[in-house]
């Protein structure tokens, strides 16, 4: 398959692959076991300029192309989705600032994010507001030159480890989602603390944490865009970051496929490598085909975005849905190809299978995405040009 | 601060073969890499530049293809690369090599620090660093494991010795070789790769350096390699069996039989 990547994209891929091989693979099992934030690897990712990839050039970035960022995420996910979510969640949290922030806000934050000096998180979900994000309760009340924020966000990736938080809160609860607004809240702001840290099934080296706001006062300039534009900002942010989750799926599927092929070729039963059995061969052939199909859907979606498309909700939803369902299936099959040892922690595929599950849940569950897709399909009467 | 880092391109370790007739390394078809010990020198140069400002120039003597190694150094933060290459240099030993490199460093001029790896993986001598210092008439500090400070014309550093660490102070300019405890070399960055792609490398010949013919190549190399061979593995082992107590007593008998206890 020829992916027609440009010079910069090839470099990004190579750099991220190098980090996966040299820094992630040797420690991923240990990071998972200890549920330890991969600080050293994040430093290496920063040093390698990968945080610059999704930042516009005017703010010390490398052009903010969707495909460029997806290539970095894909290669990191080949090694570990726990590490790659720490990276991708920074992109997620930065998108509201890139898309809707004022020039001053961008000047203030983007260069620090580009250098990797400060990490970012995105806070939308609450205990009563998951798929139904509009049911959020967190309030932001204007008080002179500040907003006073009260409420609790749940399940926030990079929570506690990030320095910059883009969060959504209601400035006008009477208006429902039309009364939601986006804010930047910096770590160490009085009234902002961290609550429960989740103990997870997979992506265990990444932190998933509650953000607790109790009369937390943030300056008025921290409002991202306009009051009441928070829900649109959320939708656009998720549209922009969902290809990143698809890229996690593609990278993870690729990683599992590589492990399965390597193992099948050296495991001998009945006097021959198990890779010579047709049942195994067909499983591997299906895995390879599915990974490739997901990759091409993702790349096509990312290129559509990079070409300047304005509405790509459906494309991103399809890419995320397909790639993450693929990752779940391919990692499950990889465990099957390994047999019993695949189920043990001596080999990486059981972790890959655990990691795959979250991809079907966050940034819009795959059920919610199917809802989105079908509404677009109906609207366009299933037609394509 | 101007830093010169001397590196060498060597054959990748996993594939070393020796031509038994000529007693030299077989280099054809073997992938070349930067001498692994030198990667710590490059990283330290870049870190010192980041700490104290200045410029890192990478210097290597080798065949024209060694330009790849120089570009790899730029990918990880070096500013410039100089390749010293001439047919006349073929067959140079460590004495001749340190002469050539010292001439190149003199031509670069205005340097504060010269850094090298502690030894190469192919030659394994560790002689080139001190040789350069001798030619340049400046101090040499071996096996540096930490640079504490460089100020007021002095470098304070810690170096590894058999018994532990030694804290030393040396006037700059000086030459130092670094041990691998000093840092963890970074991986290539996107800006580094872009810079390397368009980087113009400098190439100097023997003539450019005003080098005397009889001091380089085979003529300038008093080292004579009599024989290189792969050592035969002659170790024999015997597994003791039985309970732990039986194994221990059998082991004691063996050791006293061998008169080692
Ligand atoms: C590890 C992890 C990291 C996360 N990181 C972040 C983060 O960084 N920032 C952030 O804001 N959030 C984050 N989340 C939250 C995540 O996006 C939500 O968990 C997700 O959107 C689902 O919401 P929920 O958990 O409340 O599930 P629910 O909404 O309660 O869903 C339960 C089930 O019902 C289904 N369902 C719900 N509504 C419908 C419907 N209308 N039609 C069909 N099916 C439906 C769902 O698909 C699901 O199967 C993270 C979650 C986890 C676990």
XYZ file of C-alpha atoms and ligand atoms in Angstrom:
699
model
C 0.000 0.000 0.000
C 1.347 3.442 -0.903
C 0.155 6.082 1.550
C 1.495 9.099 -0.367
C 2.955 10.739 2.712
C 4.952 13.925 2.254
C 8.484 14.429 3.565
C 7.381 15.919 6.878
C 4.876 13.127 7.444
C 7.516 10.484 6.822
C 9.791 12.196 9.331
C 7.029 12.355 11.959
C 6.288 8.667 11.487
C 9.939 7.732 11.789
C 10.477 9.860 14.885
C 7.428 8.452 16.660
C 8.336 4.903 15.656
C 11.799 5.390 17.079
C 10.308 6.495 20.398
C 8.048 3.442 20.423
C 10.901 1.034 19.759
C 13.535 2.636 21.975
C 11.548 4.060 24.839
C 8.013 2.644 25.003
C 8.257 -1.071 24.224
C 10.968 -1.788 26.807
C 8.885 -0.329 29.678
C 5.233 -0.602 28.659
C 4.491 -3.703 30.754
C 6.059 -2.139 33.819
C 4.219 1.170 33.348
C 0.961 -0.771 33.027
C 1.668 -2.872 36.102
C 2.639 0.104 38.244
C -0.019 2.436 36.785
C 2.747 4.989 36.514
C 2.498 8.173 34.420
C 5.111 7.946 31.620
C 6.857 11.197 32.453
C 10.226 10.342 30.898
C 8.605 9.219 27.647
C 6.515 12.387 27.516
C 9.747 14.381 27.882
C 11.235 12.489 24.955
C 8.071 13.114 22.894
C 8.362 16.827 23.712
C 12.062 16.898 22.919
C 11.362 15.231 19.567
C 8.982 18.139 18.715
C 5.912 15.918 18.473
C 3.761 18.334 20.517
C 4.538 20.929 17.848
C 2.851 18.786 15.221
C -0.712 19.823 16.121
C 0.116 23.488 16.832
C -0.164 26.139 14.075
C 3.103 27.525 12.695
C 2.487 31.050 14.058
C 2.681 29.623 17.565
C 5.878 27.632 17.227
C 4.183 24.590 15.785
C 4.487 22.585 12.605
C 1.307 23.383 10.761
C -1.405 21.612 12.737
C -2.285 19.110 10.050
C -4.681 16.393 11.183
C -2.863 13.643 9.275
C 0.498 14.639 10.784
C -0.901 14.326 14.300
C -2.620 11.035 13.450
C 0.646 9.552 12.194
C 2.365 10.415 15.469
C -0.528 8.939 17.484
C -0.641 5.818 15.310
C 3.047 5.065 15.779
C 2.988 5.727 19.537
C -0.110 3.508 19.863
C 1.734 0.673 18.138
C 3.762 0.632 21.334
C 1.246 1.612 24.013
C -2.157 3.303 23.985
C -1.617 4.372 27.593
C 1.277 6.532 26.455
C -0.450 7.672 23.288
C -3.529 8.918 25.172
C -1.320 11.144 27.331
C -0.161 12.718 24.071
C -3.550 12.712 22.318
C -5.345 14.183 25.353
C -3.022 17.189 25.109
C -4.196 17.684 21.547
C -7.820 17.271 22.670
C -7.440 19.901 25.382
C -5.569 22.281 23.094
C -8.126 22.195 20.269
C -10.639 24.587 21.951
C -7.834 27.151 22.292
C -6.681 26.668 18.689
C -10.219 26.760 17.285
C -11.817 29.448 19.431
C -9.182 31.177 21.577
C -8.232 34.824 21.099
C -4.843 35.673 19.669
C -3.652 36.699 23.164
C -4.763 33.402 24.611
C -2.988 31.512 21.825
C 0.174 33.579 22.323
C 0.062 32.815 26.005
C -0.527 29.067 25.884
C 0.309 27.515 22.521
C 4.097 27.990 22.566
C 4.289 26.355 26.029
C 2.188 23.475 24.781
C 4.228 23.184 21.568
C 7.437 22.759 23.541
C 5.834 20.167 25.800
C 6.682 22.281 28.821
C 3.030 22.190 29.947
C 0.530 19.379 29.391
C -3.170 19.892 28.726
C -6.442 18.093 29.580
C -10.026 18.455 28.395
C -12.813 18.428 30.976
C -16.315 17.800 29.703
C -17.682 14.604 31.306
C -19.419 14.627 34.696
C -20.928 11.804 36.731
C -24.403 12.665 35.451
C -23.290 13.802 32.025
C -21.470 11.264 29.837
C -22.999 10.576 26.448
C -25.551 13.213 27.386
C -22.985 15.969 27.839
C -25.762 18.561 27.856
C -26.811 17.342 31.311
C -23.708 18.896 32.874
C -24.057 20.744 36.168
C -20.767 22.602 36.559
C -21.448 26.330 36.808
C -19.368 29.393 35.982
C -20.763 32.622 37.341
C -19.505 36.006 36.245
C -18.402 38.093 39.214
C -16.752 41.390 38.266
C -13.606 40.560 36.296
C -13.711 36.874 37.133
C -15.760 33.742 36.779
C -16.455 31.626 39.846
C -16.548 27.930 38.940
C -18.284 25.213 40.966
C -18.733 21.562 40.057
C -16.923 18.268 39.442
C -15.633 16.796 36.189
C -15.099 13.048 35.983
C -12.857 10.684 33.988
C -10.474 13.388 32.781
C -7.401 12.074 30.956
C -4.155 13.707 32.139
C -6.081 14.946 35.204
C -3.530 15.845 37.856
C -0.599 15.571 35.451
C -1.597 18.416 33.123
C -0.993 22.066 33.926
C -3.635 23.542 31.616
C -7.313 22.459 31.655
C -9.878 23.348 28.999
C -13.221 22.792 30.670
C -16.868 23.293 29.801
C -19.242 24.893 32.337
C -22.662 26.521 32.265
C -22.625 30.311 32.338
C -26.377 30.424 31.773
C -28.018 27.238 33.097
C -31.478 28.419 32.031
C -30.413 28.096 28.396
C -29.211 24.507 28.721
C -26.392 23.593 26.301
C -26.699 27.007 24.691
C -25.635 28.425 28.009
C -22.386 26.425 28.112
C -18.997 28.116 27.821
C -15.393 26.938 27.586
C -12.648 28.074 29.979
C -8.976 27.631 30.592
C -8.229 26.801 34.216
C -4.622 26.443 35.249
C -3.429 23.910 37.790
C -2.824 25.453 41.220
C -5.655 27.963 40.820
C -7.164 28.287 44.325
C -10.398 26.284 44.551
C -9.276 23.748 41.918
C -8.282 20.352 43.299
C -8.153 16.759 42.116
C -10.543 14.077 43.327
C -10.696 10.364 42.692
C -8.069 8.804 40.468
C -9.610 5.891 38.558
C -8.246 2.349 38.701
C -8.690 1.131 35.160
C -8.832 -2.015 33.077
C -6.433 -0.713 30.417
C -4.369 2.326 29.393
C -3.239 2.122 32.991
C -0.184 4.348 32.771
C -2.383 7.308 31.825
C -4.126 9.205 34.580
C -7.916 9.492 34.601
C -9.008 11.774 37.379
C -11.763 13.957 38.825
C -11.421 17.731 38.634
C -13.058 19.435 41.602
C -13.966 23.128 41.473
C -15.050 24.816 44.666
C -15.500 28.563 44.320
C -12.626 28.517 41.890
C -11.964 32.022 40.607
C -10.547 32.409 37.100
C -9.898 35.700 35.299
C -12.411 36.740 32.652
C -9.738 36.464 29.934
C -9.775 32.685 30.488
C -13.117 32.378 28.716
C -12.417 30.600 25.396
C -14.393 32.325 22.633
C -17.767 33.756 23.562
C -20.151 33.016 26.409
C -22.676 30.428 25.246
C -20.382 29.024 22.548
C -19.110 26.209 24.753
C -21.212 23.448 23.307
C -20.290 24.256 19.714
C -16.680 24.421 20.845
C -17.089 20.952 22.367
C -18.565 19.462 19.216
C -15.879 21.011 16.999
C -13.156 19.914 19.407
C -14.380 16.330 19.399
C -14.727 16.409 15.602
C -11.084 17.459 15.414
C -9.775 14.937 17.903
C -11.791 11.837 16.967
C -9.453 10.967 14.074
C -6.813 10.796 16.812
C -8.759 8.030 18.565
C -9.086 6.270 15.206
C -5.303 6.558 14.903
C -4.963 4.916 18.311
C -7.084 2.048 16.979
C -5.017 1.692 13.808
C -1.709 1.770 15.707
C -2.944 -0.681 18.306
C -4.295 -3.071 15.659
C -0.997 -2.845 13.776
C 0.981 -3.565 16.946
C -1.174 -6.595 17.794
C -0.896 -7.926 14.242
C 2.904 -7.662 14.327
C 3.061 -9.510 17.646
C 0.696 -12.229 16.415
C 2.604 -12.842 13.173
C 5.965 -12.996 14.949
C 4.661 -15.431 17.562
C 2.806 -17.682 15.119
C 5.956 -18.154 13.061
C 8.014 -19.387 15.972
C 5.462 -21.416 17.975
C 5.687 -25.082 17.033
C 2.845 -27.583 17.539
C 2.293 -30.880 15.758
C 5.845 -30.540 14.465
C 5.284 -27.308 12.576
C 4.971 -23.588 13.164
C 1.350 -22.705 14.007
C 1.613 -20.068 11.256
C 1.391 -22.922 8.759
C -2.159 -23.859 9.828
C -4.777 -22.394 7.538
C -7.047 -21.503 10.455
C -4.305 -19.273 11.857
C -3.340 -17.925 8.444
C -6.885 -16.833 7.698
C -7.193 -15.159 11.059
C -3.953 -13.236 10.419
C -5.038 -12.372 6.863
C -8.313 -10.940 8.156
C -6.494 -8.977 10.842
C -4.084 -7.485 8.294
C -6.941 -6.558 5.959
C -8.949 -4.917 8.719
C -6.004 -2.871 9.958
C -5.345 -1.677 6.423
C -8.992 -0.768 5.780
C -9.158 1.222 9.011
C -5.909 2.990 8.181
C -7.123 4.031 4.749
C -10.442 5.300 6.121
C -8.537 7.289 8.731
C -6.044 8.767 6.264
C -8.833 9.708 3.857
C -10.730 11.384 6.698
C -7.635 13.264 7.908
C -6.845 14.425 4.373
C -10.425 15.636 3.966
C -9.981 17.748 7.091
C -6.557 19.011 5.980
C -7.981 19.995 2.600
C -10.197 22.497 4.402
C -13.523 20.667 4.726
C -15.836 22.471 7.150
C -18.162 19.681 8.170
C -16.508 16.370 8.821
C -18.450 15.040 11.795
C -19.610 12.001 9.871
C -16.158 11.206 8.430
C -14.473 11.399 11.816
C -17.224 9.335 13.445
C -16.894 6.624 10.784
C -13.118 6.507 11.100
C -13.258 6.311 14.909
C -16.061 3.735 14.923
C -14.449 1.461 12.348
C -10.877 1.714 13.619
C -11.750 1.118 17.262
C -14.129 -1.795 16.607
C -11.329 -3.181 14.428
C -8.797 -2.729 17.254
C -11.050 -4.616 19.678
C -11.458 -7.479 17.231
C -7.835 -7.624 16.098
C -6.411 -7.538 19.632
C -8.864 -10.267 20.705
C -7.771 -12.390 17.744
C -4.128 -11.701 18.559
C -4.657 -13.234 21.999
C -6.296 -16.213 20.260
C -3.293 -16.682 17.952
C -0.994 -16.718 20.996
C -3.101 -19.308 22.807
C -2.545 -19.650 26.560
C 0.552 -17.465 26.813
C -1.408 -14.688 25.132
C -3.639 -14.619 28.166
C -0.681 -14.137 30.506
C 1.175 -10.916 31.244
C 4.373 -12.418 29.851
C 3.347 -11.218 26.391
C 1.987 -7.828 25.344
C -1.243 -8.925 23.644
C -3.432 -9.242 26.763
C -2.623 -5.618 27.592
C -3.407 -4.619 24.025
C -6.814 -6.267 24.340
C -7.491 -4.427 27.613
C -6.325 -1.150 26.072
C -8.541 -1.591 23.006
C -11.791 -1.504 25.005
C -11.545 2.143 26.030
C -11.235 3.259 22.414
C -14.828 2.145 21.826
C -15.977 4.193 24.822
C -14.292 7.587 25.038
C -14.759 10.647 22.815
C -18.260 9.422 21.971
C -19.201 5.796 22.564
C -19.466 3.790 19.372
C -23.241 3.663 19.918
C -23.439 7.461 20.023
C -21.268 7.657 16.905
C -23.601 5.298 15.069
C -26.428 7.659 16.030
C -24.445 10.550 14.527
C -23.589 8.606 11.399
C -27.132 7.496 10.675
C -28.481 11.032 11.063
C -25.966 12.171 8.427
C -26.724 9.204 6.199
C -30.457 9.990 6.332
C -29.836 13.664 5.706
C -27.867 12.960 2.544
C -30.263 10.130 1.606
C -27.250 7.843 1.631
C -26.041 9.554 -1.553
C -22.404 10.276 -2.329
C -21.163 12.444 -5.194
C 30.872 28.289 24.147
C 32.212 26.496 21.085
C 32.221 22.755 21.429
C 33.837 20.295 19.033
C 32.693 16.672 19.284
C 34.839 14.031 17.576
C 32.977 10.974 16.354
C 33.652 7.902 14.267
C 31.491 5.810 12.015
C 31.886 2.106 12.828
C 30.359 -1.147 11.585
C 27.253 -2.206 13.488
C 28.309 -4.577 16.305
C 26.025 -7.450 15.676
C 27.706 -8.110 12.352
C 31.464 -7.772 12.891
C 33.559 -10.011 10.656
C 37.308 -10.099 10.328
C 39.171 -10.825 7.125
C 41.666 -13.420 8.305
C 44.116 -12.718 5.462
C 44.411 -8.961 5.874
C 43.627 -8.841 9.605
C 41.195 -5.994 9.047
C 37.492 -5.553 9.597
C 35.232 -6.540 6.743
C 33.228 -3.379 6.060
C 31.537 -4.271 2.782
C 27.822 -4.774 3.100
C 27.886 -4.036 6.829
C 25.651 -1.278 8.105
C 27.540 1.690 9.530
C 26.498 3.414 12.727
C 27.885 6.154 14.923
C 30.261 4.590 17.440
C 27.834 4.017 20.369
C 30.247 5.555 22.919
C 30.295 8.740 20.816
C 26.532 9.198 21.136
C 27.104 10.205 24.765
C 29.682 12.757 23.634
C 27.254 14.251 21.104
C 24.465 14.420 23.704
C 26.754 16.050 26.263
C 27.882 18.612 23.695
C 24.268 19.492 22.918
C 23.339 19.645 26.618
C 26.288 21.937 27.402
C 25.265 24.160 24.503
C 21.729 24.277 25.905
C 23.141 25.185 29.334
C 25.840 27.656 28.397
C 24.962 28.724 24.863
C 27.278 28.456 21.861
C 27.630 25.971 19.079
C 28.313 22.261 18.611
C 30.505 21.253 15.681
C 30.858 17.571 14.901
C 34.161 16.429 13.468
C 34.847 13.064 11.894
C 37.612 11.546 9.803
C 36.414 8.906 7.412
C 35.287 7.980 3.916
C 32.833 10.232 2.018
C 29.901 8.096 3.252
C 30.595 9.247 6.809
C 28.521 12.318 5.950
C 25.494 10.223 6.977
C 26.855 10.035 10.520
C 27.285 13.830 10.580
C 23.693 14.340 9.477
C 22.510 11.997 12.211
C 24.318 14.229 14.717
C 22.473 17.279 13.398
C 19.192 15.379 13.843
C 19.904 15.186 17.566
C 20.909 18.808 18.043
C 24.397 19.462 16.649
C 24.836 22.650 14.601
C 27.482 21.802 12.035
C 29.386 18.863 10.634
C 32.913 18.675 9.267
C 34.166 15.628 7.409
C 37.904 15.220 7.070
C 38.400 12.879 4.169
C 41.328 12.075 1.920
C 42.754 8.970 0.309
C 46.029 9.836 1.997
C 44.437 9.104 5.379
C 43.671 5.448 4.585
C 45.337 3.086 7.026
C 45.937 5.749 9.679
C 46.384 4.435 13.214
C 45.428 6.299 16.394
C 48.588 8.418 16.315
C 47.978 9.587 12.744
C 44.247 10.009 13.354
C 44.776 12.224 16.377
C 47.237 14.276 14.348
C 44.678 14.802 11.562
C 41.876 15.633 13.980
C 44.042 18.057 15.936
C 44.922 19.858 12.688
C 41.206 20.104 11.883
C 40.430 21.452 15.361
C 43.172 24.057 14.944
C 41.584 25.071 11.663
C 38.160 25.356 13.323
C 39.894 27.571 15.887
C 38.244 29.404 18.791
C 37.101 26.250 20.578
C 36.416 25.929 24.298
C 35.882 22.237 24.670
C 36.605 19.091 22.661
C 34.554 16.017 23.558
C 35.034 12.415 22.472
C 33.579 9.050 23.409
C 35.702 6.983 25.779
C 36.761 4.569 23.044
C 35.547 3.146 19.747
C 33.784 -0.115 19.397
C 35.959 -1.334 16.530
C 39.456 -0.189 17.539
C 38.778 -0.186 21.275
C 41.944 1.776 22.136
C 40.686 5.004 23.703
C 43.873 6.685 22.448
C 42.561 9.306 20.049
C 41.137 11.679 22.699
C 44.380 11.954 24.680
C 46.325 12.085 21.394
C 44.378 15.157 20.311
C 44.923 16.863 23.666
C 48.664 16.180 23.452
C 48.890 17.643 19.938
C 46.864 20.690 20.900
C 48.863 21.115 24.079
C 45.813 21.253 26.340
C 44.675 19.063 29.264
C 42.763 15.816 28.856
C 40.096 14.623 31.297
C 39.069 10.987 30.820
C 35.786 9.179 31.590
C 33.785 12.241 32.628
C 30.464 11.223 34.186
C 29.166 14.686 35.045
C 29.999 18.271 34.146
C 29.220 20.438 37.157
C 30.148 23.823 35.795
C 32.126 25.671 33.191
C 32.943 29.244 34.168
C 35.860 31.648 34.628
C 37.970 29.612 32.248
C 37.581 26.429 34.276
C 35.583 23.233 34.011
C 34.534 21.369 37.139
C 33.594 17.767 36.492
C 33.302 14.345 37.981
C 35.015 11.406 36.363
C 34.799 7.666 36.795
C 37.805 5.828 38.165
C 38.099 2.203 39.236
C 37.631 3.062 42.905
C 34.646 5.385 42.365
C 34.406 9.020 41.356
C 36.961 11.765 41.219
C 36.128 15.462 41.239
C 38.428 17.383 38.941
C 38.970 20.920 37.753
C 40.620 21.683 34.438
C 41.320 24.901 32.579
C 39.396 25.345 29.329
C 39.995 24.749 26.529
C 40.495 21.094 27.282
C 39.632 17.717 25.807
C 37.353 15.324 27.658
C 36.137 11.831 26.999
C 32.796 10.877 28.470
C 31.602 7.650 30.031
C 28.158 6.314 29.299
C 26.892 7.164 32.773
C 26.938 10.845 31.810
C 23.554 10.995 30.042
C 20.874 9.227 28.028
C 21.274 10.325 24.396
C 18.088 11.809 22.974
C 16.278 10.514 19.896
C 16.008 12.610 16.706
C 13.590 15.554 16.695
C 11.488 16.939 13.875
C 13.383 20.238 13.808
C 16.645 18.316 13.870
C 15.625 16.131 10.952
C 14.586 19.142 8.899
C 17.840 20.907 9.668
C 19.868 17.806 8.796
C 18.109 17.444 5.479
C 19.215 20.846 4.248
C 22.520 21.006 6.143
C 25.648 21.859 4.146
C 28.538 19.826 5.483
C 32.126 20.995 5.257
C 34.677 18.615 3.749
C 38.393 19.130 4.302
C 41.213 17.286 2.526
C 44.805 16.736 3.659
C 45.793 19.766 1.637
C 43.128 21.956 3.259
C 44.654 21.104 6.623
C 48.273 21.525 5.525
C 49.027 18.002 6.546
C 52.457 16.453 6.103
C 52.236 13.254 4.042
C 54.624 11.221 6.156
C 52.513 11.767 9.265
C 49.341 10.127 7.997
C 48.168 6.917 6.347
C 50.308 3.830 6.608
C 53.520 5.877 6.448
C 52.525 7.901 9.498
C 51.235 4.953 11.476
C 53.800 3.093 13.588
C 51.150 0.664 14.869
C 51.580 -2.756 13.315
C 48.786 -5.299 13.688
C 50.368 -8.735 13.790
C 47.237 -10.813 14.012
C 43.542 -10.423 14.655
C 41.513 -13.481 15.459
C 38.249 -14.470 17.070
C 39.035 -16.118 20.399
C 37.888 -19.714 20.681
C 35.402 -20.469 23.389
C 37.070 -23.138 25.483
C 35.015 -22.979 28.643
C 33.671 -26.319 29.806
C 30.838 -26.777 32.191
C 29.479 -29.606 34.211
C 26.042 -29.652 35.813
C 25.849 -31.026 39.346
C 22.754 -33.007 40.181
C 20.947 -34.260 43.264
C 19.537 -32.465 46.326
C 20.903 -29.063 47.347
C 23.006 -30.682 50.062
C 24.449 -33.216 47.606
C 25.191 -30.482 45.082
C 26.944 -28.368 47.719
C 29.138 -31.217 48.894
C 29.946 -32.227 45.302
C 30.877 -28.610 44.567
C 33.126 -28.430 47.651
C 34.891 -31.621 46.577
C 35.464 -30.240 43.083
C 36.815 -26.946 44.361
C 39.266 -28.577 46.743
C 40.272 -31.016 44.008
C 41.073 -27.979 41.839
C 42.937 -26.511 44.813
C 40.995 -23.265 44.727
C 39.706 -23.624 48.300
C -10.282 6.162 30.550
C -11.227 7.250 30.227
C -10.749 8.476 29.806
C -11.625 9.529 29.543
N -11.109 10.765 29.211
C -11.963 11.821 29.145
C -11.468 13.157 29.001
O -10.255 13.368 28.891
N -12.328 14.185 28.984
C -13.680 13.992 29.115
O -14.415 14.960 29.126
N -14.192 12.735 29.240
C -13.365 11.660 29.265
N -13.880 10.393 29.438
C -15.325 10.199 29.495
C -15.889 9.465 28.285
O -15.863 10.293 27.152
C -17.296 8.973 28.646
O -17.122 7.920 29.564
C -18.088 8.547 27.457
O -18.455 9.629 26.684
C -19.342 7.748 27.851
O -20.071 8.355 28.857
P -20.518 7.513 30.130
O -19.322 6.861 30.666
O -21.256 8.401 31.043
O -21.481 6.405 29.564
P -23.061 6.518 29.409
O -23.375 7.740 28.657
O -23.698 6.328 30.722
O -23.369 5.273 28.495
C -23.702 3.959 28.973
C -24.079 3.106 27.773
O -25.277 3.599 27.180
C -25.090 3.872 25.812
N -25.860 5.050 25.436
C -25.981 6.205 26.132
N -26.774 7.048 25.467
C -27.147 6.431 24.338
C -27.975 6.796 23.240
N -28.550 7.988 23.150
N -28.111 5.919 22.237
C -27.508 4.700 22.283
N -26.750 4.307 23.305
C -26.551 5.166 24.308
C -23.594 4.103 25.680
O -23.147 3.872 24.362
C -23.050 3.109 26.671
O -22.973 1.863 26.067
C -13.014 9.329 29.669
C -13.495 8.090 30.069
C -12.626 7.063 30.379
C -13.179 5.774 30.876
